[in-house]
Tab-separated table of C-alpha atoms and ligand atoms in Angstrom:
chain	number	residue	atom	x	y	z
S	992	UNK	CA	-26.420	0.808	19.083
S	993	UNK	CA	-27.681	-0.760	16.271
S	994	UNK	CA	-26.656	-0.159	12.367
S	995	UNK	CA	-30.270	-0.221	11.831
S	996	UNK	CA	-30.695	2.877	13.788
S	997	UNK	CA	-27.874	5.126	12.530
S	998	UNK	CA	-28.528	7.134	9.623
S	999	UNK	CA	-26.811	6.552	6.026
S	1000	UNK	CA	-25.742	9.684	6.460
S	1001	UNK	CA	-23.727	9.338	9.458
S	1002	UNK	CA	-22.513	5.977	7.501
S	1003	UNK	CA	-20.753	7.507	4.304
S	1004	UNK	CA	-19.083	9.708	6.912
S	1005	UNK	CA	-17.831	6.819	8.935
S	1006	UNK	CA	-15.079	5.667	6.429
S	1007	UNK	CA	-13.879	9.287	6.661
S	1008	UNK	CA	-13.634	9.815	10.431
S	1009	UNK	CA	-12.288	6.029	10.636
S	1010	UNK	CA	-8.957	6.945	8.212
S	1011	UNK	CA	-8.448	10.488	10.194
S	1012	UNK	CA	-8.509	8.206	13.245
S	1013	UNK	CA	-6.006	6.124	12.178
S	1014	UNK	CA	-3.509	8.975	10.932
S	1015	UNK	CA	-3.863	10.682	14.420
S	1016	UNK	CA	-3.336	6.907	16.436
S	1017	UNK	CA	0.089	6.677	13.965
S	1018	UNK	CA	1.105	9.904	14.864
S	1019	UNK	CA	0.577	9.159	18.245
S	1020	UNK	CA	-2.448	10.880	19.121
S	1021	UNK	CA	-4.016	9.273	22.232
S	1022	UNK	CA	-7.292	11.424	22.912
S	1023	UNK	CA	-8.968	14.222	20.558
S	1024	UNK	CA	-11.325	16.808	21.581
S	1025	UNK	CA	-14.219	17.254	18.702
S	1026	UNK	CA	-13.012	20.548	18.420
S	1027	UNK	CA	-9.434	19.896	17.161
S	1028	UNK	CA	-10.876	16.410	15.017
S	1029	UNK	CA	-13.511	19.071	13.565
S	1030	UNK	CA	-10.676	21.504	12.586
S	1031	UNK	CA	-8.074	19.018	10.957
S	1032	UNK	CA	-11.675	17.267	8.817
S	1033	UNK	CA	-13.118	20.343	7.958
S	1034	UNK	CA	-16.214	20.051	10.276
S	1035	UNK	CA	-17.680	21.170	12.529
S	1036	UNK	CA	-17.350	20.463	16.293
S	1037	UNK	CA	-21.180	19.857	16.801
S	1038	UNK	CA	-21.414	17.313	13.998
S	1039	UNK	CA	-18.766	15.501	15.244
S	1040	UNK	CA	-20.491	15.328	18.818
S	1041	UNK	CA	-23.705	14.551	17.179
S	1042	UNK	CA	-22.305	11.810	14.588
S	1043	UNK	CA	-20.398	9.796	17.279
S	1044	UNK	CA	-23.446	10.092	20.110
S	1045	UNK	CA	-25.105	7.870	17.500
S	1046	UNK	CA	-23.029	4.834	18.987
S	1047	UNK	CA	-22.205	5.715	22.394
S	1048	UNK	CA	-20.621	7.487	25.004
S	1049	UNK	CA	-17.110	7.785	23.192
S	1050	UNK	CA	-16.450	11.402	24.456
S	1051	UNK	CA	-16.208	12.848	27.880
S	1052	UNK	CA	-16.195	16.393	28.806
S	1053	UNK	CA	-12.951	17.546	28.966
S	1054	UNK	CA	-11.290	14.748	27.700
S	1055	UNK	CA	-12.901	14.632	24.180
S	1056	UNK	CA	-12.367	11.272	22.517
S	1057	UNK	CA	-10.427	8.228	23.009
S	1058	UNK	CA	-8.630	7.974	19.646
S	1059	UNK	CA	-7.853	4.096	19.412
S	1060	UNK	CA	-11.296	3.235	21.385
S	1061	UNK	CA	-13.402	5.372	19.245
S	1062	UNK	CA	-11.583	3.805	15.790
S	1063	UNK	CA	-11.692	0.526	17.000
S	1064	UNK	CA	-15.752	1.282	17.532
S	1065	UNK	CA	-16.349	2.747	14.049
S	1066	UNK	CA	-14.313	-0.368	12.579
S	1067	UNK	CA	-16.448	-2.833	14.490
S	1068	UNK	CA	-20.029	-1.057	12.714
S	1069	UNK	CA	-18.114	-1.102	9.301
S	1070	UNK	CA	-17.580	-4.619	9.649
S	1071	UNK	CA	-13.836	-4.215	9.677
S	1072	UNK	CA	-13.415	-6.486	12.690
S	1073	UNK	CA	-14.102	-9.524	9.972
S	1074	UNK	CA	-12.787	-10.478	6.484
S	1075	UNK	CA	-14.998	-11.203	3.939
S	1076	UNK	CA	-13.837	-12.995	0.818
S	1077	UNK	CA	-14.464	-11.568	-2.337
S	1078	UNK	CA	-14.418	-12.294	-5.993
S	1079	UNK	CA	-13.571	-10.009	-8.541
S	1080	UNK	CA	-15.272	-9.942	-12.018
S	1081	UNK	CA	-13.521	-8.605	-14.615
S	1082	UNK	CA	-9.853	-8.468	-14.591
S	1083	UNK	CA	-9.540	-5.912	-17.391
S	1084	UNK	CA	-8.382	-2.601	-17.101
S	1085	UNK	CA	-10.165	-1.648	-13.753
S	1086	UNK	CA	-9.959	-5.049	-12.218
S	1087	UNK	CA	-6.453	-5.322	-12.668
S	1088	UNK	CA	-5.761	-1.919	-11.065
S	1089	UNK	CA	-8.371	-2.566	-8.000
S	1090	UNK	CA	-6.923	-5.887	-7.376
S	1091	UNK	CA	-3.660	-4.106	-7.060
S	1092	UNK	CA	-4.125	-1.117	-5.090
S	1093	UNK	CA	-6.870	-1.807	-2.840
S	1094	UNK	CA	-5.867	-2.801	0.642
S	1095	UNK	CA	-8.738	-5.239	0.549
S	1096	UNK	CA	-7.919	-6.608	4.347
S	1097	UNK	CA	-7.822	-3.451	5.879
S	1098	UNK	CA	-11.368	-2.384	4.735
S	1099	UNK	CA	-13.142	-5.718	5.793
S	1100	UNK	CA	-12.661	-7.888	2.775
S	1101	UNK	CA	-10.418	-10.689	1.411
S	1102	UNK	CA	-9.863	-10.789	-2.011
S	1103	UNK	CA	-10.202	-14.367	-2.568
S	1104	UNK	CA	-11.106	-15.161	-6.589
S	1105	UNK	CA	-10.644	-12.933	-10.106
S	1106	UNK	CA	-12.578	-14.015	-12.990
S	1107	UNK	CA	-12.440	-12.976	-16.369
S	1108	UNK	CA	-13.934	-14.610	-19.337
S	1109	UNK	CA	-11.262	-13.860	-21.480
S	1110	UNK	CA	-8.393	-16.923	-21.951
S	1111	UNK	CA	-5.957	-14.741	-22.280
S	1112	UNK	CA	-6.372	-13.036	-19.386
S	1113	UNK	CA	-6.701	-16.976	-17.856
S	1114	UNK	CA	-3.271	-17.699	-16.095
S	1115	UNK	CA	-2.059	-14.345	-14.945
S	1116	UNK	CA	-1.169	-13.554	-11.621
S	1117	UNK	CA	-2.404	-10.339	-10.172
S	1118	UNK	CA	-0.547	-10.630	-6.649
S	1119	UNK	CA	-0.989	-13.501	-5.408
S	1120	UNK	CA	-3.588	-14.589	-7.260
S	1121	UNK	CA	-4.106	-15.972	-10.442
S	1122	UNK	CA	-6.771	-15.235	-13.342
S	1123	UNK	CA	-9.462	-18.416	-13.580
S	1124	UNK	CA	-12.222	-18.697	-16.528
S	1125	UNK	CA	-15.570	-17.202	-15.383
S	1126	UNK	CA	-16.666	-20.959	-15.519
S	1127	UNK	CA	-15.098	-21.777	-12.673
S	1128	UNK	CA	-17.064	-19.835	-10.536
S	1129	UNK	CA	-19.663	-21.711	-9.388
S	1130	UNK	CA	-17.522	-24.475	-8.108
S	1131	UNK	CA	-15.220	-21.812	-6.530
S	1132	UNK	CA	-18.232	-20.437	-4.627
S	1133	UNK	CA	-19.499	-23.477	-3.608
S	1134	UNK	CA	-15.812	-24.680	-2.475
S	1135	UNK	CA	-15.097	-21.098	-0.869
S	1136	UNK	CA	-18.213	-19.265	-0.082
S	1137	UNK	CA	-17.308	-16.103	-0.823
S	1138	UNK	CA	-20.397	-13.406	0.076
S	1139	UNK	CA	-19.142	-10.485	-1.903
S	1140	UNK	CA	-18.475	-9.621	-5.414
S	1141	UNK	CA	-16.644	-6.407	-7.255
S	1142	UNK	CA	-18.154	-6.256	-10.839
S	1143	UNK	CA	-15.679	-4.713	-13.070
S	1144	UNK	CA	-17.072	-6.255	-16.604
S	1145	UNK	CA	-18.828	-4.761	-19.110
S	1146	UNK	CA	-22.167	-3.358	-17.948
S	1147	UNK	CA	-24.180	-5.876	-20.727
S	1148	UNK	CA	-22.788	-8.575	-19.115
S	1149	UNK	CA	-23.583	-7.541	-15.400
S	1150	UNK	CA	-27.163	-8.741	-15.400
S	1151	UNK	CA	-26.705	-12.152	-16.042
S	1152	UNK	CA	-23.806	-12.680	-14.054
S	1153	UNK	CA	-25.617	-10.531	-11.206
S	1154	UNK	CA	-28.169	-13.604	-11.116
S	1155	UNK	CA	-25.951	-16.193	-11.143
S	1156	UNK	CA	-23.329	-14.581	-8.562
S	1157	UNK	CA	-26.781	-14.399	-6.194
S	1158	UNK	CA	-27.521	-18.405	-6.724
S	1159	UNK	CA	-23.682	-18.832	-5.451
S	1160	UNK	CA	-24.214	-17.220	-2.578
S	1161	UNK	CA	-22.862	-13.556	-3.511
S	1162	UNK	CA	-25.044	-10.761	-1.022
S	1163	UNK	CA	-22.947	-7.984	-1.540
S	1164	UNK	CA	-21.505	-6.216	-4.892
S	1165	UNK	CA	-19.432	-3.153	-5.497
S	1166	UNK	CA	-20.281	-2.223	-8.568
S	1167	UNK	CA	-18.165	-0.440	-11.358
S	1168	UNK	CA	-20.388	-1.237	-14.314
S	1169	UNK	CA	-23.104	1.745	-14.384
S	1170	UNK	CA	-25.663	-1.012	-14.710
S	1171	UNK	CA	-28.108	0.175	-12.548
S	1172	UNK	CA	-28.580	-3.024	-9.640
S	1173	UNK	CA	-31.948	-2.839	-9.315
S	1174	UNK	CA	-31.523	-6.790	-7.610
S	1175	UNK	CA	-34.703	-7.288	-5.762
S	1176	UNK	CA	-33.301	-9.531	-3.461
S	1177	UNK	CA	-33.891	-7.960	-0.307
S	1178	UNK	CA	-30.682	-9.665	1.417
S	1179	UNK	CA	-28.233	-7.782	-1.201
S	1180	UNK	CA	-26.280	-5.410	-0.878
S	1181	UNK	CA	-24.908	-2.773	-3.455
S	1182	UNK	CA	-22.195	0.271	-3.519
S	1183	UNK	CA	-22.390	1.418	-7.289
S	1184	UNK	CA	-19.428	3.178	-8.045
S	1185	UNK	CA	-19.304	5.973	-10.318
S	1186	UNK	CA	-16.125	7.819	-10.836
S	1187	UNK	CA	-17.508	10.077	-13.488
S	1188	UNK	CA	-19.874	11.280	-11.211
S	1189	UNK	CA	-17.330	12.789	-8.749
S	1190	UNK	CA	-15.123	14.555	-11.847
S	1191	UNK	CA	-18.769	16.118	-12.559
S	1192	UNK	CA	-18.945	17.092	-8.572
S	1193	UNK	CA	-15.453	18.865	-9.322
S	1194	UNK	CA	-16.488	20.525	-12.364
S	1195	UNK	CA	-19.934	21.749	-10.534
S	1196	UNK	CA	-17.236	22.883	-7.655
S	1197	UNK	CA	-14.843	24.556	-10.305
S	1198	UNK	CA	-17.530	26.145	-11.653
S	1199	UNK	CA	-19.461	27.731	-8.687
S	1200	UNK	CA	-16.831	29.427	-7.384
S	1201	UNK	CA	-16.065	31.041	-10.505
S	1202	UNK	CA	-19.572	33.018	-10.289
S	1203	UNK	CA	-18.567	34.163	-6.765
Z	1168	LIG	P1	-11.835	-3.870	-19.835
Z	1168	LIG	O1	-12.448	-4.122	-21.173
Z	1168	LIG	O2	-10.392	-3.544	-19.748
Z	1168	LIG	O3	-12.119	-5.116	-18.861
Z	1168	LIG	C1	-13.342	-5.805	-18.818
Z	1168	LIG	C2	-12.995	-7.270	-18.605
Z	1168	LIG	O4	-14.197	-7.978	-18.330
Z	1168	LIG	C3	-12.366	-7.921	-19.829
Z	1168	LIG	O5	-11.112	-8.481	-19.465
Z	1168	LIG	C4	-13.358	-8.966	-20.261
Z	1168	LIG	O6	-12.757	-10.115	-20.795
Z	1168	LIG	C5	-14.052	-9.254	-18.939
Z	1168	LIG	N1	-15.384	-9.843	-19.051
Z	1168	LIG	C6	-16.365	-9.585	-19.952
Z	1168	LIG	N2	-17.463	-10.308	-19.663
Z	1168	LIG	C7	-17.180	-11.032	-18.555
Z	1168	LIG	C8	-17.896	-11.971	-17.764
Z	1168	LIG	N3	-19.174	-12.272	-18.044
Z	1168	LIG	N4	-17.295	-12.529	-16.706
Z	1168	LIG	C9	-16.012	-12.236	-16.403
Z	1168	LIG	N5	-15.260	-11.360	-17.123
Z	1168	LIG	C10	-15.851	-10.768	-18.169
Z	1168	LIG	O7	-12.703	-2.719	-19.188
Z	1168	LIG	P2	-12.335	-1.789	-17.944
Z	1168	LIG	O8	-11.770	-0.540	-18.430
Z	1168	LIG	O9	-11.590	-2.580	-16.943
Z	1168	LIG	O10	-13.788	-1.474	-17.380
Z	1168	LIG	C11	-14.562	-2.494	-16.775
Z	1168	LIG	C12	-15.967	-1.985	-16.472
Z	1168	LIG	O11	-15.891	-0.919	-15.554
Z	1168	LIG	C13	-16.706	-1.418	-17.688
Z	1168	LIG	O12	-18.077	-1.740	-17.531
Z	1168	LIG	C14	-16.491	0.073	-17.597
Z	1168	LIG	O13	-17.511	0.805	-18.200
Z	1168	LIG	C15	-16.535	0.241	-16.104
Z	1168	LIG	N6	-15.826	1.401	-15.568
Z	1168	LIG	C16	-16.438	2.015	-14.532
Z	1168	LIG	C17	-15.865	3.067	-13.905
Z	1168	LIG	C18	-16.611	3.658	-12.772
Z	1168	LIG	O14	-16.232	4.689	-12.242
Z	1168	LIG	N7	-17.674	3.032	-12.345
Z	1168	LIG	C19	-14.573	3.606	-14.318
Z	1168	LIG	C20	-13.978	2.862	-15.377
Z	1168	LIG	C21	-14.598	1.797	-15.995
């Protein structure tokens, strides 16, 4: 099926069912029913059935699901099959702590570039990469053709360099700076990131169930 077809919402749950399907294939789960994957995610059965009949015939009655097949499938519509490379913006506080801890190659990306526009940040290695001046960029795009950009600079800055990243190539940005991407390039795509906005979900959450 095409991604076209399946709904966003069954995408943001995708990440989730694909990193429960790899702790059951490392604990040696071979086959799931949707009963026992809705009770270890906190779902229930019938979503699960309904989510994964948006792709195909993954489950058979009786047998439930085929753990490694049915990752392997939800990989392939994530784009995890390929590695893009990506550029990093920023390599401040954030930057330096996504560059670190994100296991870029396992979620479809390869960190290829960081780029910060201050010198002293120019020359330090973050793994196995090292810090270049934002001016470089251009010639790094056009050398390496990266498609996908994490913007983790100030938000006053992220408009202009949101233009230029475009005329290098860049269709794809996850973006930290809570400047809202309103890029009208149809091709481009954009995960804002908000981690203020999920400590608000928790205080809503906290709160709630105090009234009960
Ligand atoms: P920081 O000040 O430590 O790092 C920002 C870096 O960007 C600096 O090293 C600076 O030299 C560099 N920079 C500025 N203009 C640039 C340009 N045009 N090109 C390349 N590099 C440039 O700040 P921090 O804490 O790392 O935060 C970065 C951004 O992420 C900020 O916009 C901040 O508001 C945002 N942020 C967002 C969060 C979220 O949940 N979305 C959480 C935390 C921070």
């Amino acid at each position: 099926m095409s991604k076209n077809a399946i709904s966003n919402s069954v995408i943001r749950r995708l990440p989730r069912y694909y990193r429960f399907l790899g702790d059951l294939e490392a604990n040696g789960y071979v086959r799931i029913s949707s009963r026992e994957l809705a009770e270890k995610m906190g779902l229930t059965a019938s979503q699960i059935r309904q989510d994964f009949n948006c792709f195909g015939e993954f489950g058979q009655q009786g047998y439930g699901y085929n753990v490694t097949g049915l990752r392997g499938e939800i990989g392939k519509i994530l784009g995890l099959d390929k590695q893009t490379p990506m550029i990093l913006l920023g390599a401040g506080n954030l930057g330096r702590a996504l560059a670190s801890h994100i296991d870029f190659r396992n979620r479809g990306f390869d960190l290829v570039g960081i780029f910060d526009a201050n010198p002293d940040l120019v020359g330090m290695k973050i793994g196995e990469l090292t810090v270049m001046d934002v001016s470089a960029i251009e010639s790094f795009c056009s050398e390496n053709k990266p498609t996908a950009a994490i913007l983790c600079i100030p938000r006053e800055s992220a408009e202009k360099e949101v233009e230029k990243l475009i005329s290098y190539g860049i269709r794809a940005f996850w973006n930290f700076t809570h400047y809202d991407l309103r890029v009208t390039h149809k091709d481009v795509a954009v995960e804002n990131v908000h981690l203020g906005d999920s400590l608000t979900t928790l205080s809503y959450c906290l709160n709630s169930s105090d009234e009960k």
